[in-house]
PDB file of C-alpha atoms in Angstrom:
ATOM      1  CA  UNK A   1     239.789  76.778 239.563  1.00 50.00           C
ATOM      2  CA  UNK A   2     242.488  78.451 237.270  1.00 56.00           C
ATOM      3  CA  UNK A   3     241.202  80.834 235.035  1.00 58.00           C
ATOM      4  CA  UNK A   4     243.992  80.070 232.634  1.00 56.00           C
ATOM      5  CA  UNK A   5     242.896  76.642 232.959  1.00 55.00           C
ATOM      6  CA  UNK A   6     239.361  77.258 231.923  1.00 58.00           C
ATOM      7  CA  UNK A   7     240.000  79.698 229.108  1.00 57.00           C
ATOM      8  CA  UNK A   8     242.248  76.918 227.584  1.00 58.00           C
ATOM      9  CA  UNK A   9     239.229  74.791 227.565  1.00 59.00           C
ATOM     10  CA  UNK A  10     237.113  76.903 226.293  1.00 57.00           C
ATOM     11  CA  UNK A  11     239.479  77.909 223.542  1.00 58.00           C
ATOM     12  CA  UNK A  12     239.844  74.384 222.703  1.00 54.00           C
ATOM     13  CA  UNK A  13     236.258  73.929 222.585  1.00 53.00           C
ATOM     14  CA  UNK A  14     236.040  76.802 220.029  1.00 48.00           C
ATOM     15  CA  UNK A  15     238.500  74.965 218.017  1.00 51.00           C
ATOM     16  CA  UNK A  16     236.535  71.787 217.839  1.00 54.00           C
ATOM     17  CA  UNK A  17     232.940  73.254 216.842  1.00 48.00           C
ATOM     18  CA  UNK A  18     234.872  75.513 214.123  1.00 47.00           C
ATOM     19  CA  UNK A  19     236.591  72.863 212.530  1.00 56.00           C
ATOM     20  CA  UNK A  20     233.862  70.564 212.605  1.00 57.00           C
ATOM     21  CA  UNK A  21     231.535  73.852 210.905  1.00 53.00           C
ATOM     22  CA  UNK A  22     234.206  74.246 208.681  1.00 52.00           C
ATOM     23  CA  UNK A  23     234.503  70.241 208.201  1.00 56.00           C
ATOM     24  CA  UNK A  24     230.713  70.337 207.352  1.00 54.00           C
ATOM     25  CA  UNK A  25     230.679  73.256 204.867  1.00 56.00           C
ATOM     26  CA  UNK A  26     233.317  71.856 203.106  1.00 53.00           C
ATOM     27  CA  UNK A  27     231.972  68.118 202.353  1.00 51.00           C
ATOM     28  CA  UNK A  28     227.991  69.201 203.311  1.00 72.00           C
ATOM     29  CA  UNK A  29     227.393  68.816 199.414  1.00 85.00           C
ATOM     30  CA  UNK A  30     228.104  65.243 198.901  1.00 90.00           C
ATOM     31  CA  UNK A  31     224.140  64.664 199.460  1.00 93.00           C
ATOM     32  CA  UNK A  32     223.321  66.129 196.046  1.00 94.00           C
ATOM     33  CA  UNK A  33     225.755  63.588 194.060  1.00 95.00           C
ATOM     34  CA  UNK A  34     225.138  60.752 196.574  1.00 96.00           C
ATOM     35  CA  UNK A  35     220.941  61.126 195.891  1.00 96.00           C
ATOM     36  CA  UNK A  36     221.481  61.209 192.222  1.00 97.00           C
ATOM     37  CA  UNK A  37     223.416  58.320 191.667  1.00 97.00           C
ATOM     38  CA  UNK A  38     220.748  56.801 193.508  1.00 98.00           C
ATOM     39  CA  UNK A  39     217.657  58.204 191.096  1.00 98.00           C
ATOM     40  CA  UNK A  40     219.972  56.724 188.611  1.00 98.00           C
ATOM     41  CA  UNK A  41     219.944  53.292 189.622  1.00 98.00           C
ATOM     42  CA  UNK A  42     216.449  53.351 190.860  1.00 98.00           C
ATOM     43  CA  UNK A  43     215.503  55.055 187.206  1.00 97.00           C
ATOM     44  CA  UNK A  44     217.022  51.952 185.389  1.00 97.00           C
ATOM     45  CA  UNK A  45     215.085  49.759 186.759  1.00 97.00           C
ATOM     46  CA  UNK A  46     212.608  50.873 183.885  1.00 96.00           C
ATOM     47  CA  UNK A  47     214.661  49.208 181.571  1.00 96.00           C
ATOM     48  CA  UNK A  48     213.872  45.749 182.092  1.00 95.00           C
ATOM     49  CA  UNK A  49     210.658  44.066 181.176  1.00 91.00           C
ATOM     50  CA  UNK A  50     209.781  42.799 184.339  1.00 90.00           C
ATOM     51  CA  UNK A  51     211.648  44.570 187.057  1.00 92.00           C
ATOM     52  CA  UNK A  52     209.315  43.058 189.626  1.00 92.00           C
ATOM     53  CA  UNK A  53     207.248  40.778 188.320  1.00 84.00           C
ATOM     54  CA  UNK A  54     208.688  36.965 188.648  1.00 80.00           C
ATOM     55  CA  UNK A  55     208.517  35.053 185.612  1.00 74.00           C
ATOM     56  CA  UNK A  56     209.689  31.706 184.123  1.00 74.00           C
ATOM     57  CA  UNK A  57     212.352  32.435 180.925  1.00 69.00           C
ATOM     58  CA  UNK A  58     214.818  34.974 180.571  1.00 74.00           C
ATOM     59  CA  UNK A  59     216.968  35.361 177.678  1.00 74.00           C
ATOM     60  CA  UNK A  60     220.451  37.379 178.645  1.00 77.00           C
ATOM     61  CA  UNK A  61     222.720  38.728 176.082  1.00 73.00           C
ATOM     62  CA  UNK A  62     225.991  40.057 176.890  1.00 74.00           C
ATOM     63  CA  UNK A  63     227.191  42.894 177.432  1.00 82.00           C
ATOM     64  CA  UNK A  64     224.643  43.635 180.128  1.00 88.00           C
ATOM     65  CA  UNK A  65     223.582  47.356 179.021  1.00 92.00           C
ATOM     66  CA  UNK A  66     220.394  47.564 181.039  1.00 93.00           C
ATOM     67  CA  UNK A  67     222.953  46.984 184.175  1.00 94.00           C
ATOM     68  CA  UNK A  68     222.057  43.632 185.227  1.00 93.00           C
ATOM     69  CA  UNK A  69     221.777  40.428 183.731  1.00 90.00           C
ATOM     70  CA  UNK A  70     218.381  40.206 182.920  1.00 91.00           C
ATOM     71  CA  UNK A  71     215.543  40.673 179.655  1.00 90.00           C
ATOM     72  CA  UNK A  72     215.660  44.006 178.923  1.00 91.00           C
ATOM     73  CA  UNK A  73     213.060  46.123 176.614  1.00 91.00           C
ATOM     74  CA  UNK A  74     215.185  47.961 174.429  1.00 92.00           C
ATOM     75  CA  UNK A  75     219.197  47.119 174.496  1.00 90.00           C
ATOM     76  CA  UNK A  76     219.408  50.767 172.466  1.00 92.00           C
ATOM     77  CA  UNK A  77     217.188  52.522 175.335  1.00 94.00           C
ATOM     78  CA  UNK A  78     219.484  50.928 177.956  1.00 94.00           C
ATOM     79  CA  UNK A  79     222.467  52.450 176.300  1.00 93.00           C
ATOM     80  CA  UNK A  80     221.322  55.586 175.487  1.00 94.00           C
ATOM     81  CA  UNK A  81     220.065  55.524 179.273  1.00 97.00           C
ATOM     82  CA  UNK A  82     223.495  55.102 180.642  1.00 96.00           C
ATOM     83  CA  UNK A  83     225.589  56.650 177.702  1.00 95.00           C
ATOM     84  CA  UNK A  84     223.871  59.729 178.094  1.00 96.00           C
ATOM     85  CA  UNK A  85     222.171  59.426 181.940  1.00 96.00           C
ATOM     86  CA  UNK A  86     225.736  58.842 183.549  1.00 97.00           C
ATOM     87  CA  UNK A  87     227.360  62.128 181.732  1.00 96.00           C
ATOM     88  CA  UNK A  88     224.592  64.285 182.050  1.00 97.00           C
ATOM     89  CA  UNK A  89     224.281  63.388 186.060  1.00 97.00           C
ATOM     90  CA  UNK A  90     228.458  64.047 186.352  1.00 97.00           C
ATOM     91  CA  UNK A  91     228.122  67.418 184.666  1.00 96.00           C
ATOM     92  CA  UNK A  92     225.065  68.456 187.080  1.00 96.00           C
ATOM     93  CA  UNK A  93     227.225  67.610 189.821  1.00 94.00           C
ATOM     94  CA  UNK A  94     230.255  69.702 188.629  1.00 94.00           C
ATOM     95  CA  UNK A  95     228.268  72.043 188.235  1.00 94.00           C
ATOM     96  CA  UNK A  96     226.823  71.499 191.833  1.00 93.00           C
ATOM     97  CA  UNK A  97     230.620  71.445 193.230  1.00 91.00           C
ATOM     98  CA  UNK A  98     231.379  74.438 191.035  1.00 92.00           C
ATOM     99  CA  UNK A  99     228.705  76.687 192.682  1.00 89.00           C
ATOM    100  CA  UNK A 100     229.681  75.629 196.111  1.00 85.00           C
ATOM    101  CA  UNK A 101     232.880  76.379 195.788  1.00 83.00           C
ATOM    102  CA  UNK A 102     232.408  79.944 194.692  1.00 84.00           C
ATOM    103  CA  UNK A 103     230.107  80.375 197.179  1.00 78.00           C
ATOM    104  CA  UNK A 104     232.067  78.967 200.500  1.00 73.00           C
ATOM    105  CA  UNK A 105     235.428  79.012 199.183  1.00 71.00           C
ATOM    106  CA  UNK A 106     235.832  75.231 200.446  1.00 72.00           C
ATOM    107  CA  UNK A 107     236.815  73.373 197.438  1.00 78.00           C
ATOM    108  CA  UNK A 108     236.579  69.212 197.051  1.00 82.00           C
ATOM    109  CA  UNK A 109     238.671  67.093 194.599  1.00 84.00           C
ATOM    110  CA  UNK A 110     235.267  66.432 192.439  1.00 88.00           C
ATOM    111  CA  UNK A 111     236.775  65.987 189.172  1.00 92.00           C
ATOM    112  CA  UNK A 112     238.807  62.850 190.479  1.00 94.00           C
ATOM    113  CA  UNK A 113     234.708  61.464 191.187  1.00 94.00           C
ATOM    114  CA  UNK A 114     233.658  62.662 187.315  1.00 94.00           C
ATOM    115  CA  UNK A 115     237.159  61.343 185.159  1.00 95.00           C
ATOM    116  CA  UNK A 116     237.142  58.180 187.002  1.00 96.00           C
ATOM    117  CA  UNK A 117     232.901  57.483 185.906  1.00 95.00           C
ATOM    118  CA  UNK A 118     233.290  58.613 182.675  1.00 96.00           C
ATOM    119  CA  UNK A 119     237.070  57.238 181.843  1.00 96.00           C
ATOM    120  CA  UNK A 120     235.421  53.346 182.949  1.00 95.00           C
ATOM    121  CA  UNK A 121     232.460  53.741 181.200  1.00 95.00           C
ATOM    122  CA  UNK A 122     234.494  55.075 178.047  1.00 94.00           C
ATOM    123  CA  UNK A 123     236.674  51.654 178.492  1.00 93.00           C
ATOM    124  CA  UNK A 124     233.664  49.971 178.598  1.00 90.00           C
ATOM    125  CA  UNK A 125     232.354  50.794 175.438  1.00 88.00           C
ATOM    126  CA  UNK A 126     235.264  50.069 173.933  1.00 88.00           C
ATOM    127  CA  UNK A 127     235.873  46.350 175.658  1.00 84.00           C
ATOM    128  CA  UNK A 128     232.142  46.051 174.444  1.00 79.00           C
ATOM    129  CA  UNK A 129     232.736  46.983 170.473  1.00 75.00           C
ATOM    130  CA  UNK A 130     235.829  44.401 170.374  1.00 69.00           C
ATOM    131  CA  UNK A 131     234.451  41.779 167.980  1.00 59.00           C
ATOM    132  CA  UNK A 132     234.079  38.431 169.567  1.00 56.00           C
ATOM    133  CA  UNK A 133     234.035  34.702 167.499  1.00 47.00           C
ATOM    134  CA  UNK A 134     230.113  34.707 169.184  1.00 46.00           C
ATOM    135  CA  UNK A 135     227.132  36.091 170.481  1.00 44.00           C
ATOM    136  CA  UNK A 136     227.211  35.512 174.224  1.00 48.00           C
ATOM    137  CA  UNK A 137     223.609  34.721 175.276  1.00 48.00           C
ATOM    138  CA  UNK A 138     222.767  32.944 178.393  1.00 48.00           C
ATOM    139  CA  UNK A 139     219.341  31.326 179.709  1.00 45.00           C
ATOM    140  CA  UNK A 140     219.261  32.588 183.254  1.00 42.00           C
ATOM    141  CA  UNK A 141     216.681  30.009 184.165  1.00 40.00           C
ATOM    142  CA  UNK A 142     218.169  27.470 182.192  1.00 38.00           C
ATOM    143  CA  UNK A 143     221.786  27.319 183.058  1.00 43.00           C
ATOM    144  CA  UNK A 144     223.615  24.959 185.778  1.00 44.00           C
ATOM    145  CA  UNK A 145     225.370  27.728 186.949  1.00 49.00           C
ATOM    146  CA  UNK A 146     228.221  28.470 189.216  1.00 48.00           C
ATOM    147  CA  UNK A 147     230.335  29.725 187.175  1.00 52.00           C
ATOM    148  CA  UNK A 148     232.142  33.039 186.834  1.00 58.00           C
ATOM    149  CA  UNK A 149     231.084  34.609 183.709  1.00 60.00           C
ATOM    150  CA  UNK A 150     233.707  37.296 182.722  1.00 65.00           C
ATOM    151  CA  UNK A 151     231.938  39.390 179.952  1.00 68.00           C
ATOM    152  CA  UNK A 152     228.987  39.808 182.372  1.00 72.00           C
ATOM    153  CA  UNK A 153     231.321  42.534 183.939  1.00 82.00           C
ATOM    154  CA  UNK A 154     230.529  44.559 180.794  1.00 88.00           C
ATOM    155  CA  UNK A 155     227.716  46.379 182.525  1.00 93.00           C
ATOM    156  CA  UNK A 156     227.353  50.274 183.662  1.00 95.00           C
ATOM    157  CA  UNK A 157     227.247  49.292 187.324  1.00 96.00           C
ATOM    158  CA  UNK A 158     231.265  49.031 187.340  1.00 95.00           C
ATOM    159  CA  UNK A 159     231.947  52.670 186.734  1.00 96.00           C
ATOM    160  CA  UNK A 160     229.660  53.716 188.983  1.00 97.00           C
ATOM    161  CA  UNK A 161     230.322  51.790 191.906  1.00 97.00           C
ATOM    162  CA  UNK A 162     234.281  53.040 190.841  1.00 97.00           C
ATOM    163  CA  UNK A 163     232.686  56.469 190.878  1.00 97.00           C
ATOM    164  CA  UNK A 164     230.673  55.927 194.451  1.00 97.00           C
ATOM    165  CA  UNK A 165     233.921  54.542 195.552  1.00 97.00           C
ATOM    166  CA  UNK A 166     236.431  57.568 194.579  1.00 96.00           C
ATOM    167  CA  UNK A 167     233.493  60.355 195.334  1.00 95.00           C
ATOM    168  CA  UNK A 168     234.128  58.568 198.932  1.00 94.00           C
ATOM    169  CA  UNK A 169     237.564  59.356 199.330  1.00 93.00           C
ATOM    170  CA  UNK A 170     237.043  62.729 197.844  1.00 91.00           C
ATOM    171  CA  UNK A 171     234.410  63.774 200.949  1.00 90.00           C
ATOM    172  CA  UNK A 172     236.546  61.730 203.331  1.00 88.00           C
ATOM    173  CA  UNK A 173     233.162  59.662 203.867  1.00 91.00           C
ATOM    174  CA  UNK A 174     233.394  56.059 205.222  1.00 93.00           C
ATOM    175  CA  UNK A 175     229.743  55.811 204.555  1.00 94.00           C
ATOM    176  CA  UNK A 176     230.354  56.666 200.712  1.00 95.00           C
ATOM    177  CA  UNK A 177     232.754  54.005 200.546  1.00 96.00           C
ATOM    178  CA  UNK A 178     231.038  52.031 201.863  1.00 97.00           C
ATOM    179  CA  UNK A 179     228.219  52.546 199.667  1.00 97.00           C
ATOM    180  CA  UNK A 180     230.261  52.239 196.741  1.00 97.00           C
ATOM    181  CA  UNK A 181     232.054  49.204 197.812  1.00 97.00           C
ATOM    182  CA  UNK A 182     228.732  47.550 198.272  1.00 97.00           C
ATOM    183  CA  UNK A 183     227.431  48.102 194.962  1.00 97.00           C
ATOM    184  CA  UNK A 184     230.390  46.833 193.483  1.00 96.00           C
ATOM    185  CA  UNK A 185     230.393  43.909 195.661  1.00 95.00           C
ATOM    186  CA  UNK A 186     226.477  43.525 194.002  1.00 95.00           C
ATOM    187  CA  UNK A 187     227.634  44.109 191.208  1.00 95.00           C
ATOM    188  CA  UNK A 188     230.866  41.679 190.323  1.00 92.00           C
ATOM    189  CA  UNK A 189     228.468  38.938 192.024  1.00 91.00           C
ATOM    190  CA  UNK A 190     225.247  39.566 190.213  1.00 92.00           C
ATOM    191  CA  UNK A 191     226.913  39.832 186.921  1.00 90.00           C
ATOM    192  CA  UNK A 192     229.784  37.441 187.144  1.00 85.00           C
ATOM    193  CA  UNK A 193     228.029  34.418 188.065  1.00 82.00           C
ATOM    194  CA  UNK A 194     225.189  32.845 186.636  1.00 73.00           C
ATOM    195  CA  UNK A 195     222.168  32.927 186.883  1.00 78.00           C
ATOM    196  CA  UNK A 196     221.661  36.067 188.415  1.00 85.00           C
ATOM    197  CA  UNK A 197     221.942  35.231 192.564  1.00 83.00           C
ATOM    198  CA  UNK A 198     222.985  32.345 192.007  1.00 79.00           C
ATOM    199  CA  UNK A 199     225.313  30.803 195.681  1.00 78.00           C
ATOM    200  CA  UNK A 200     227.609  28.178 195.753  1.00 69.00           C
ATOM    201  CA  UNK A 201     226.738  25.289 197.881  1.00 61.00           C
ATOM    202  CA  UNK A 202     229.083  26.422 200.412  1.00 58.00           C
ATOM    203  CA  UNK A 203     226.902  29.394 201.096  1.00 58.00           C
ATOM    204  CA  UNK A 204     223.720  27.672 200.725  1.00 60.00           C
ATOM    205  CA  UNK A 205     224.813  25.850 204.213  1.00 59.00           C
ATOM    206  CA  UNK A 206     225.830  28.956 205.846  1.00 60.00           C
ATOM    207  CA  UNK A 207     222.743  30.226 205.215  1.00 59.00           C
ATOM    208  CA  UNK A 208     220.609  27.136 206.249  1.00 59.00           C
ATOM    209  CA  UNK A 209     220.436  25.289 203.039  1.00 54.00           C
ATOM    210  CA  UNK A 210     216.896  26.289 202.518  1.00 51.00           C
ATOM    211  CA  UNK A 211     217.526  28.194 199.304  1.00 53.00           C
ATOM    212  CA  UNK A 212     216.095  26.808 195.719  1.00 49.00           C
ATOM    213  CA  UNK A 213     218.384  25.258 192.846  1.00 44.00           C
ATOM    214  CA  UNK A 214     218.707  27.068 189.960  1.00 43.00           C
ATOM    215  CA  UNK A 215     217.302  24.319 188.158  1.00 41.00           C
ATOM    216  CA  UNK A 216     214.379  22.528 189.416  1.00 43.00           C
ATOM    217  CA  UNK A 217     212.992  24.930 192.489  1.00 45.00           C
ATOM    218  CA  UNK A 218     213.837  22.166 195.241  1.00 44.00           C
ATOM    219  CA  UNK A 219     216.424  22.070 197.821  1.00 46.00           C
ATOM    220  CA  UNK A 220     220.199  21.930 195.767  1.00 46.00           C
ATOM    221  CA  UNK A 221     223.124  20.739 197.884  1.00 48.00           C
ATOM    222  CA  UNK A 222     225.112  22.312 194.725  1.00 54.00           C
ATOM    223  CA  UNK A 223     224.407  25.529 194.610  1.00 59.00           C
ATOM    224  CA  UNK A 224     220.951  28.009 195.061  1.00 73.00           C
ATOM    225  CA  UNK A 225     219.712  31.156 194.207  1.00 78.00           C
ATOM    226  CA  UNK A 226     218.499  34.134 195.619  1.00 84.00           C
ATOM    227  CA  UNK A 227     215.625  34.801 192.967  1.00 81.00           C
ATOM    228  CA  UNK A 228     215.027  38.567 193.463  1.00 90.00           C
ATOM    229  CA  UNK A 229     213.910  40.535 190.583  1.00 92.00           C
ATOM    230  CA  UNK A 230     216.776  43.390 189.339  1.00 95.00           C
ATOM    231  CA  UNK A 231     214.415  46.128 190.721  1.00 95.00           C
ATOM    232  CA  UNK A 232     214.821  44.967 194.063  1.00 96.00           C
ATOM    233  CA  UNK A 233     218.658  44.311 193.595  1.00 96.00           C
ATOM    234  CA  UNK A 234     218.866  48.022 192.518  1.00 97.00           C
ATOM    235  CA  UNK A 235     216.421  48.748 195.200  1.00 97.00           C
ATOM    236  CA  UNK A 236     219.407  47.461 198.018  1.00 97.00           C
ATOM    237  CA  UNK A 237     222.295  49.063 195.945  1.00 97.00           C
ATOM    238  CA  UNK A 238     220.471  52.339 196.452  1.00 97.00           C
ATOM    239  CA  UNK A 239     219.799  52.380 199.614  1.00 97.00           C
ATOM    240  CA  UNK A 240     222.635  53.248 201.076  1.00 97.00           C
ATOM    241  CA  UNK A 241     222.903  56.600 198.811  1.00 97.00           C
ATOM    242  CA  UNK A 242     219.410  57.568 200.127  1.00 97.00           C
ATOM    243  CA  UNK A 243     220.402  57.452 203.882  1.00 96.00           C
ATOM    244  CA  UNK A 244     224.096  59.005 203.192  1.00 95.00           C
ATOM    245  CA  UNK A 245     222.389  61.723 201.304  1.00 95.00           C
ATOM    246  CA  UNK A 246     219.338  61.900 204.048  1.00 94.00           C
ATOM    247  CA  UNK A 247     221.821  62.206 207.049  1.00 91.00           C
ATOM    248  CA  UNK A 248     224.337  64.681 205.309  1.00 89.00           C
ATOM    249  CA  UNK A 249     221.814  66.730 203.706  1.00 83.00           C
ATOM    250  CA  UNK A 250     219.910  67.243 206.959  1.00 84.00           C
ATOM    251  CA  UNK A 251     223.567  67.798 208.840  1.00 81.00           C
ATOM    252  CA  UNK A 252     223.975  70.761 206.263  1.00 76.00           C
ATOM    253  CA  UNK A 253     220.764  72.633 206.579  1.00 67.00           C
ATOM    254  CA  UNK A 254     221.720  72.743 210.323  1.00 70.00           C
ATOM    255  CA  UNK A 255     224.803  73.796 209.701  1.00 64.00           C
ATOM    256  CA  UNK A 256     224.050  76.684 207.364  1.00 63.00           C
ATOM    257  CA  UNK A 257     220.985  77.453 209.229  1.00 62.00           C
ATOM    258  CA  UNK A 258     221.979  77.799 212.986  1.00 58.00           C
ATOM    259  CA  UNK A 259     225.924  77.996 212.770  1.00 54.00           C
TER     260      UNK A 259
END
């Protein structure tokens, strides 16, 4: 065997384990603003009078400050939630980034993550003060549904799926992206059609036309809904956040702890 040979390989082998140490260091903290976002979420599911519990009337008003379009206790405590909740996590997590970089030198383009949160959810309080000719109220239980309901984008969700979604790029996660693209998926389709999960009767046959009308609780070759409660919507949005943060935080506390 060449020696040369072998001390190339071995030399590239060294090259592969220290950029992949230096890869983790670098993008090892995107656990921390990955499992917040997820308390977050998970948190607001307090907001809403029945986050679990089925029930038989719900009376939506627009915009959707709780997050989801559904009865909420206190449209001032859902506000103040994510008016105040959404800043307060972004500055933790600069400050989070902040530390880290001081303390490896590795720096990640965090504030592209922060000013793209806080610039939507600035927009949307402004969309949300424009004055409109009338309330916009909807019965979710009561409505033929089907339709795509425009204002119901007017919810905190958007800027932080956008936030999930650039935070992604920034770590040069897939999984992130992914994350964030499937709560904004969630999102547009919870809150832009009504009632809340409601399908089309195209996808009522793809997924065996078993599902209940929106209307009457029988079979409904028009249309269906998936009737989950918004904790368990926010319940799925999160989970993906929990696992990313799970798997990187675990792949870090290797990494810093045996090389």
């Amino acid at each position: 065997m060449n020696p040369d040979h072998g001390h190339a390989t071995q030399t590239l082998t060294e090259l592969r384990w220290l950029r992949r140490r230096t890869r983790v260091r670098a993008h090892g903290g995107a656990w921390l603003p990955a499992l917040g976002i997820a308390v977050l979420l998970l948190a607001s599911s307090a907001l809403y009078r029945r986050p679990f519990a089925s029930t038989y009337g719900i009376s939506v008003d627009s915009p959707y400050w709780a997050g989801l379009p559904d009865e909420q206790r206190d449209p001032l405590a859902s506000y103040l939630f994510w008016f105040l909740g959404t800043p307060l996590l972004f500055a933790a997590v600069g400050l989070w980034y902040r530390w880290r970089s001081r303390s490896s030198g590795l720096r990640v383009a965090w504030p592209l993550f922060v000013s793209t949160g806080l610039g939507i959810l600035l927009l949307l309080a402004v969309l949300a003060a424009v004055p409109q000719q009338q309330p916009q109220q909807l019965d979710a239980l009561n409505s033929s549904g089907g339709h795509f309901w425009l204002p119901g984008l007017l919810t905190p969700l958007v800027p932080i799926a956008a936030a999930v979604l650039v935070l992604g790029w920034a770590e040069r996660s897939r999984a992130l992206t992914v994350a964030g693209g499937w709560i904004a998926v969630l999102t547009v389709w919870l809150c832009g059609w009504a009632p809340m999960g409601y399908l089309p009767g195209w996808a009522t046959d793809l997924l065996g036309g078993d599902l209940t009308g929106p209307l009457d609780g029988v079979p409904n070759t028009l249309g269906g809904q998936i009737a989950w409660r918004p904790g368990i919507w926010l319940i799925l949005m999160s989970v993906p956040l929990v696992a990313f943060a799970a798997a990187r935080g675990w792949q870090s506390w290797r990494v810093s702890r045996y090389g």
